[in-house]
Coordinates of C-alpha atoms (C1' of nucleotides) in Angstrom, one line a residue:
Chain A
X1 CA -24.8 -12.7 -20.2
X2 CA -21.6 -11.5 -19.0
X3 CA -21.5 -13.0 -15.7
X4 CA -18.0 -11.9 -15.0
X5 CA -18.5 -7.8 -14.7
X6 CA -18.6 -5.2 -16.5
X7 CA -14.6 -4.5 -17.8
X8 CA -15.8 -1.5 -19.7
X9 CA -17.0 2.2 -18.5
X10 CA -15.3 4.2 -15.6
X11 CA -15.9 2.9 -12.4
X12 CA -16.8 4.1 -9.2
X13 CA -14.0 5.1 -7.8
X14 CA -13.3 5.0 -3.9
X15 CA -13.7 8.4 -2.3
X16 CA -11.6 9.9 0.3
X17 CA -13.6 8.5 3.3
X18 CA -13.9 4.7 1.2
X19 CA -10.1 5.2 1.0
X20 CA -9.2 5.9 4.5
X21 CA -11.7 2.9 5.3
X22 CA -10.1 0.7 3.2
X23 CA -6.4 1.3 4.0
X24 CA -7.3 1.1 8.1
X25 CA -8.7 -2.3 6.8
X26 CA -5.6 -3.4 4.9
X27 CA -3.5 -2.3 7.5
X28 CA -5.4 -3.5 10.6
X29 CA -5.6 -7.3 8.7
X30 CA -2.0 -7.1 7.9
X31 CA -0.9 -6.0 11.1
X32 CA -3.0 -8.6 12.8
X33 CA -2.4 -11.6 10.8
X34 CA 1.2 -10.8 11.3
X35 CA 1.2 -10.1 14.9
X36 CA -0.8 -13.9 15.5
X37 CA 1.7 -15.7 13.1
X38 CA 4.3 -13.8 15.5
X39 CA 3.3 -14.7 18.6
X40 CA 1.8 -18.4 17.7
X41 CA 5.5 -18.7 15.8
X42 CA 7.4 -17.8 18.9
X43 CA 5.1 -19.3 21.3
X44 CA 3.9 -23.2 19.3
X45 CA 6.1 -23.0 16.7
X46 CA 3.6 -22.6 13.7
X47 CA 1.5 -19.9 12.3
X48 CA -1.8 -18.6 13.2
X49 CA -3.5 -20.6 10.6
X50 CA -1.9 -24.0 11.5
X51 CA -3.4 -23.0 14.9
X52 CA -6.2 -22.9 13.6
X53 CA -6.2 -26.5 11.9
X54 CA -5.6 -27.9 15.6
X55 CA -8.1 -26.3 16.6
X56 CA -10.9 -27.1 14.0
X57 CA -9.7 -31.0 14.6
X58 CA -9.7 -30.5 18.4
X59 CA -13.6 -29.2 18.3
X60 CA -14.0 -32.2 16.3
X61 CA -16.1 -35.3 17.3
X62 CA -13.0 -38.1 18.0
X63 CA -10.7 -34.6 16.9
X64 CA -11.0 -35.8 13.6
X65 CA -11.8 -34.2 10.1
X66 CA -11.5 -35.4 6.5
X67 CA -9.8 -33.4 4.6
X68 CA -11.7 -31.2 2.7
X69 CA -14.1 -30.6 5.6
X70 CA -11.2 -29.4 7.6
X71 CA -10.3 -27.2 4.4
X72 CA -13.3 -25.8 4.4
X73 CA -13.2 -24.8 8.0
X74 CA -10.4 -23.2 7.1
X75 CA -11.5 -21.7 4.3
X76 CA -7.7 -22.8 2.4
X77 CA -7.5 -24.7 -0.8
X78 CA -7.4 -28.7 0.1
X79 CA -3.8 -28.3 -1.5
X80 CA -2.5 -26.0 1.4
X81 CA -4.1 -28.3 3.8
X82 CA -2.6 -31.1 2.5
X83 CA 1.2 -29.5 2.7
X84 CA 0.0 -28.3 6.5
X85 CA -1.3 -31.6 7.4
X86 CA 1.8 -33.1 6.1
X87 CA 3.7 -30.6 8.3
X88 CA 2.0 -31.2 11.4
X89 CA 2.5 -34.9 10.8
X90 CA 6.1 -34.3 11.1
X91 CA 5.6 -32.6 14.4
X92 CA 3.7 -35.4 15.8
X93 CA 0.7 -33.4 16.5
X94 CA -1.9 -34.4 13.7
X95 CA -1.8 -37.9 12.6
X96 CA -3.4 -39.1 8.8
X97 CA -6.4 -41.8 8.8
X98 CA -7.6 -43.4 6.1
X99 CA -11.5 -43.4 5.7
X100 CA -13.0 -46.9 5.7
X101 CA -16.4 -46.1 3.8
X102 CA -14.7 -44.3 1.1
X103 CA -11.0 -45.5 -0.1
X104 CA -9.8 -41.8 -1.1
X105 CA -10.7 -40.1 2.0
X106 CA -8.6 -39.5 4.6
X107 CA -8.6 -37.7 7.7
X108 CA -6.8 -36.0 9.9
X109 CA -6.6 -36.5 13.6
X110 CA -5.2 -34.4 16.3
X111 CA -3.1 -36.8 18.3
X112 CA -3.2 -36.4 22.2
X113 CA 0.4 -34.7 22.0
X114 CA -1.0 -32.3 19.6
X115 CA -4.3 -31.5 22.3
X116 CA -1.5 -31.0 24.8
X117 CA 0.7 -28.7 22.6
X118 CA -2.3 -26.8 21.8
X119 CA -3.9 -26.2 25.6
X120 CA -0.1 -24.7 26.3
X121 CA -0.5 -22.6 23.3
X122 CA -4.1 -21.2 24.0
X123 CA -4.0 -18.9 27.0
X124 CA -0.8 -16.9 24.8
X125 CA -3.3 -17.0 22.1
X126 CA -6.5 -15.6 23.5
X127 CA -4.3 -13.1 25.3
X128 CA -3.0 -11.5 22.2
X129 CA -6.4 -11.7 20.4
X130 CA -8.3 -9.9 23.3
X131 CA -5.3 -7.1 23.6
X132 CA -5.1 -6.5 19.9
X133 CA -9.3 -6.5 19.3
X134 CA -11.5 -6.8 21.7
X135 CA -10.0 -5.2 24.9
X136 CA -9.9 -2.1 21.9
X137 CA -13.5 -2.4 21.3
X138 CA -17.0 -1.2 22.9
X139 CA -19.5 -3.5 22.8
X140 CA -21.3 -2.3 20.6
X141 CA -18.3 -2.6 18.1
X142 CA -17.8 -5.8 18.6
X143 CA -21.0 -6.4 17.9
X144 CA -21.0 -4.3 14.7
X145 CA -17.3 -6.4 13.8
X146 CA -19.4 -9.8 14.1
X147 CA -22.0 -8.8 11.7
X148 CA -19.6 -6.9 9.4
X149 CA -17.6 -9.4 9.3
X150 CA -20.1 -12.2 9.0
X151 CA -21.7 -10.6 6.0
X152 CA -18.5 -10.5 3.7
X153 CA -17.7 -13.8 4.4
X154 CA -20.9 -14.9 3.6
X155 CA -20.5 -12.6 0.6
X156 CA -17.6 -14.5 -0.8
X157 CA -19.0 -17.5 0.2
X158 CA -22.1 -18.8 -1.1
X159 CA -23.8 -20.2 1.9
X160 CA -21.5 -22.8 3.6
X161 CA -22.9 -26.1 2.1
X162 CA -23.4 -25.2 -1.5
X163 CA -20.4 -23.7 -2.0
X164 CA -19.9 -23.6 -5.7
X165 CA -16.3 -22.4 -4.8
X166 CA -14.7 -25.9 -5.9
X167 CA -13.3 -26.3 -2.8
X168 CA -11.6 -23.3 -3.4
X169 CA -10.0 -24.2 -7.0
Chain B
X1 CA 10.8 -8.2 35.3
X2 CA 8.5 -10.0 33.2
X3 CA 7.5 -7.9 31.1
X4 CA 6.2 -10.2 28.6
X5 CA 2.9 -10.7 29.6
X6 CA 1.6 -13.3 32.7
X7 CA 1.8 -16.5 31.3
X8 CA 0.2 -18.0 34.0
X9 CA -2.7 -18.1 35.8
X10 CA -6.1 -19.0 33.6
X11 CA -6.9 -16.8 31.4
X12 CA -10.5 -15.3 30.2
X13 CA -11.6 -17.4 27.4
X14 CA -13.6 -15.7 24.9
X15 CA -17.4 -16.4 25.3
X16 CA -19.5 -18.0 22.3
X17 CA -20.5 -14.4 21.1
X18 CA -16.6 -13.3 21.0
X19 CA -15.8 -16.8 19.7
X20 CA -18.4 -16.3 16.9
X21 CA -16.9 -12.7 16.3
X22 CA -13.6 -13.9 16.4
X23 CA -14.0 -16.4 13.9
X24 CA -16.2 -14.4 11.3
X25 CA -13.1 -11.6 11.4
X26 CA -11.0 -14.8 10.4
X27 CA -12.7 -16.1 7.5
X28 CA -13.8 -12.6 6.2
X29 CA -10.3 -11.7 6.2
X30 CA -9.2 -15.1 4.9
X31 CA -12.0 -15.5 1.8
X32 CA -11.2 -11.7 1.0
X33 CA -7.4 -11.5 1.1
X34 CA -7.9 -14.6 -1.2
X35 CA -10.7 -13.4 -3.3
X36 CA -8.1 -10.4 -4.3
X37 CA -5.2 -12.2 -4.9
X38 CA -7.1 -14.0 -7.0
X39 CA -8.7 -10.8 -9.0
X40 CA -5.2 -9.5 -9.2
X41 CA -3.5 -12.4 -10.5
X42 CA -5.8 -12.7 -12.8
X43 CA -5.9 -9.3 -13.7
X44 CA -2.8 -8.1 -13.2
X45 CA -0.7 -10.9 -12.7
X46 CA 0.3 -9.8 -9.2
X47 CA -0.9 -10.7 -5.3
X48 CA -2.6 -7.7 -3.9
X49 CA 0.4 -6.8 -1.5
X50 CA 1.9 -5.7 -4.8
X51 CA -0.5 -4.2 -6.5
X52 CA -0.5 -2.1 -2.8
X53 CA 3.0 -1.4 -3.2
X54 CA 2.8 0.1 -6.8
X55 CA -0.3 2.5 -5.4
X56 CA 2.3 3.2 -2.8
X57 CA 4.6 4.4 -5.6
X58 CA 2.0 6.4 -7.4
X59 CA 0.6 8.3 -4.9
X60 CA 4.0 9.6 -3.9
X61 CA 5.8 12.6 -5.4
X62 CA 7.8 11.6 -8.5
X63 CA 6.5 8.4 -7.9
X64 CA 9.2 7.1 -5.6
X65 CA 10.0 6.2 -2.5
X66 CA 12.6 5.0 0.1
X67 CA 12.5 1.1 0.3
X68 CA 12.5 1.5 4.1
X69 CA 9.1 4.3 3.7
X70 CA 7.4 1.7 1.5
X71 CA 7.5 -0.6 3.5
X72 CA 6.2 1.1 6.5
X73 CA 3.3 2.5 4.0
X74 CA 2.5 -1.5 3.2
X75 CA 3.1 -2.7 6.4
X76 CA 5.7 -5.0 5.7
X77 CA 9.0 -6.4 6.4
X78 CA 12.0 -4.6 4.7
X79 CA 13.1 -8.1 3.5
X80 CA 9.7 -8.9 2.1
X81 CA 9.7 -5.2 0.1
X82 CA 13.7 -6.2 -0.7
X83 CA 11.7 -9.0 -2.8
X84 CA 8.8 -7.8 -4.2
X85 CA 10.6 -5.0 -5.3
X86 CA 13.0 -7.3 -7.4
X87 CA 10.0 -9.1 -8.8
X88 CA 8.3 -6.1 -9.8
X89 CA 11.9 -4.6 -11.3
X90 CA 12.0 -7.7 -13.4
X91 CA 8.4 -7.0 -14.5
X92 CA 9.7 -3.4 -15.5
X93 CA 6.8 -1.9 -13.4
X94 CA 9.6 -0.3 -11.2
X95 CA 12.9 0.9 -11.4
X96 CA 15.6 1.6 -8.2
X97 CA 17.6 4.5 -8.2
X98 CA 20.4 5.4 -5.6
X99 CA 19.9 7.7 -3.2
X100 CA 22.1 11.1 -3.6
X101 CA 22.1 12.1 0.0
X102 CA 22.6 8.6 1.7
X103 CA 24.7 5.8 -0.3
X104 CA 22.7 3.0 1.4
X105 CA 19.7 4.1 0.3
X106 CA 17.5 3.0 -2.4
X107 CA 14.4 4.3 -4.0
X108 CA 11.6 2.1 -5.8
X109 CA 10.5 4.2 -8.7
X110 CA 7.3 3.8 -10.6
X111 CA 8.0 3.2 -14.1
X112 CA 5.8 5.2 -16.8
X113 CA 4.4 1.1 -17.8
X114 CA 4.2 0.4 -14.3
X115 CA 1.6 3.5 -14.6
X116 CA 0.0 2.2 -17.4
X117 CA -0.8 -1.4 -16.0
X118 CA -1.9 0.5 -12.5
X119 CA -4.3 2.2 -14.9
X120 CA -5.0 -0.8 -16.5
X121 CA -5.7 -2.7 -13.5
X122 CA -7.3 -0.2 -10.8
X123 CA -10.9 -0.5 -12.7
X124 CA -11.5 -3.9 -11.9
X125 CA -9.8 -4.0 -8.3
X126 CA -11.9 -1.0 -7.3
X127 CA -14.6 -3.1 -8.6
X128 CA -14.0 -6.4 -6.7
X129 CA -13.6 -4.6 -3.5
X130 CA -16.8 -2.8 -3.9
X131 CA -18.8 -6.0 -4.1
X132 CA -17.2 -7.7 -1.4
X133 CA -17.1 -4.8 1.0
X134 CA -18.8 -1.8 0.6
X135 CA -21.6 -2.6 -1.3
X136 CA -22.4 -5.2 1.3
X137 CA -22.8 -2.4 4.0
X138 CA -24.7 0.1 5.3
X139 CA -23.3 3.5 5.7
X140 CA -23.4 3.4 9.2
X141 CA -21.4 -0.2 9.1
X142 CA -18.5 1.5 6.8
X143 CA -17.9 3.7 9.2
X144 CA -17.9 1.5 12.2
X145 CA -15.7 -0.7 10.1
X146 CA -13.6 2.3 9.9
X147 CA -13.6 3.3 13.2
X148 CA -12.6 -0.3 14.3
X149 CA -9.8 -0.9 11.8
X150 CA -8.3 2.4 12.7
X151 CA -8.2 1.4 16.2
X152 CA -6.4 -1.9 15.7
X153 CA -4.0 -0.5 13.5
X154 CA -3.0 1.7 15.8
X155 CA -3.2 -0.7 18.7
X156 CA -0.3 -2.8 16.8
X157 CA 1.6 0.0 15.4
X158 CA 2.5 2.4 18.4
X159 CA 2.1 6.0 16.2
X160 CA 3.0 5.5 13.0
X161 CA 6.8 7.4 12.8
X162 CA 8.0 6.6 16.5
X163 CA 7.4 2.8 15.6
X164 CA 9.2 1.2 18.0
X165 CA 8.5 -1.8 15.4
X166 CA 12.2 -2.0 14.5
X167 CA 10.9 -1.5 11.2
X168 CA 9.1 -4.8 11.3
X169 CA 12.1 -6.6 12.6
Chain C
dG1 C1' -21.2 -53.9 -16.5
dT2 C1' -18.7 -49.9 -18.1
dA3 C1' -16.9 -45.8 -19.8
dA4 C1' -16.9 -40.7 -18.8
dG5 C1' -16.7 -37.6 -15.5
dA6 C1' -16.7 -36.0 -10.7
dA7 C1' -14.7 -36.1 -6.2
dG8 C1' -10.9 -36.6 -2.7
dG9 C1' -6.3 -35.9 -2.0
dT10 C1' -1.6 -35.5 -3.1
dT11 C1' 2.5 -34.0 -5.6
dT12 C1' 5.4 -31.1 -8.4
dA13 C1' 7.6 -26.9 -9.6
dA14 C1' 7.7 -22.2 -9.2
dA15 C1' 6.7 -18.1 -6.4
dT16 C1' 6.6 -15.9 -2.2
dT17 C1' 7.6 -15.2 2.7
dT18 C1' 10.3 -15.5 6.8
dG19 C1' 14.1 -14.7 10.0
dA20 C1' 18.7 -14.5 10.5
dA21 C1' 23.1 -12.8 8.7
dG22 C1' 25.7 -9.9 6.2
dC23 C1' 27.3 -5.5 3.7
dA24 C1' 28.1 -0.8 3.3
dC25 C1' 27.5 3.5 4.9
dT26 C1' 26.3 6.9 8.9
dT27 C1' 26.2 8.7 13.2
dA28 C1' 27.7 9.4 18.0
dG29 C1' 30.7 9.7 21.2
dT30 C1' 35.4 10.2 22.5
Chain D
dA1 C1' 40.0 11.7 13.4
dC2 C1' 38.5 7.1 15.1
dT3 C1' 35.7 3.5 16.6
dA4 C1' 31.4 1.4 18.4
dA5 C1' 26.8 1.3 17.4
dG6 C1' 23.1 2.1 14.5
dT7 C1' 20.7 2.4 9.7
dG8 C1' 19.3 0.9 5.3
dC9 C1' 18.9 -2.6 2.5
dT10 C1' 20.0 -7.1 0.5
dT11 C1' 20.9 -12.0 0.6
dC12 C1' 20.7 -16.7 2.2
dA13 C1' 18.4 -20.8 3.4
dA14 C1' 14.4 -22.8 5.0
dA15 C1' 9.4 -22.8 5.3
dT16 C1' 5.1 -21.9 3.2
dT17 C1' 1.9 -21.0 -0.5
dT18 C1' 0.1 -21.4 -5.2
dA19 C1' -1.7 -23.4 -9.3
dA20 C1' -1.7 -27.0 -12.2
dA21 C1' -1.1 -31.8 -13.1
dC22 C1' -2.0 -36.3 -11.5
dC23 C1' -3.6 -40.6 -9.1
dT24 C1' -7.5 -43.2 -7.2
dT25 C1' -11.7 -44.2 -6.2
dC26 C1' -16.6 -43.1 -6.5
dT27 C1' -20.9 -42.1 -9.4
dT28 C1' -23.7 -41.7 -13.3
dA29 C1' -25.8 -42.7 -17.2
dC30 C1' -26.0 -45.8 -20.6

DNA sequence: GTAAGAAGGTTTAAATTTGAAGCACTTAGT
DNA sequence: ACTAAGTGCTTCAAATTTAAACCTTCTTAC
């Protein structure tokens, strides 16, 4: 069957316009990731993705999330989470609940400090995302980003639900 | 002065079209930086920043370069190169040399097994960025994707030599 | 019922990243 | 020359991430 590819015969190499595509990616993702966890660092104390956690809870009904939901929100292994999570905790912004219909679960609620921390944080944030990306953009490129975009995720992620990735490892 | 930014007054949220644009770019970026790390581990038993750093090496004459010019090439820290480079050095896929003309400067070499395991490994990375990127897209949406990721590097790294990053820190 | 296995989370140890500090050398300016 | 400032790079300690191992508590299939 060989599922797993096809570790034999020369592949396809990237040509010169593939290359300069993929190295603007690299670099743009690099450069943006580390600009967030910059800003959010200096500005809320925590990187981008820990943002992002608050956020996922805060969007939340009751801003809470079990676990793996809010891991796979994230798209991060539940392990990472559970570290972040754990890291939050100390900081007084998320708090851990345990779930009453099943005895392992456990969620994790944004606690109202942790809704304040995070409306101070959110005008910085949107700021920087509009002036690195979309005050950049036409339109019509943002448009084209969304479905880009949209399409490898969904690539590397067989349709949200039935993920078979196990939550990610 | 402030010439930080205006951190008052309410600021434009994004709308649910940006919001859904914003958060596709996240998770694409996420699931793929993962998905090659991953590959690479696997594969090569390095994250993709160093795999990065070794093409880095190869593409450049003799197959060196100043630890400060790699690092600008991979869009890191000089600290974070200080390390990878160390790890890789203990791996024996790259060798420092002292610089003749300046006594504080280093050069990462490429070592000839260094080569070899870029070889070795380059098949199956070209491979697993093909089926998550390109071979998801249309022509027309590589070079958009271009396009934007150009833009956004630029828009985070003021013209590449004057940087006024001071180198990344 | 109950044992085997899956699911939900956490923990451990090692690897990596970060930001600040610290050296050693260079360069500019006097 | 001579010193203040700047460069180039490394190191330190703390924070984060990773993968694997490990509990518990469900679920399933006898």
């Amino acid at each position: 069957m060989n599922t797993a590819s096809v570790p034999d015969e020369e592949p396809r190499w990237l040509d010169d316009e593939e290359q300069r595509i993929w190295r603007s990616y690299v670099h743009a993702t690099t450069l943006l990731e580390d600009h967030l966890d910059r800003q959010l660092q200096r500005d809320a104390g925590m990187p981008h993705i820990y943002y992002g956690l608050l956020v996922g809870l805060a969007e939340s009904p009751d801003r809470r999330l079990r676990m793996t939901e809010l891991a796979m929100k994230a798209k991060i292994t539940r392990s990472r989470l559970s570290h972040a999570i754990a890291r939050l905790e100390r900081n007084g912004w998320v708090r851990r609940e345990d779930c009453p219909d099943d005895k392992r679960g456990q969620f994790a609620v944004l606690t109202d400090p942790g809704l304040e921390m995070l409306k101070g944080a959110a005008p910085g944030h949107v700021r920087a995302v509009r002036n690195a990306l979309f005050d950049r953009l036409t339109p019509e490129q943002q448009k084209s980003l969304g479905e880009i975009m949209r399409i490898v995720a969904e690539g590397l992620q067989p349709d949200e639900a039935g993920a078979d990735l196990p939550w990610l490892r």
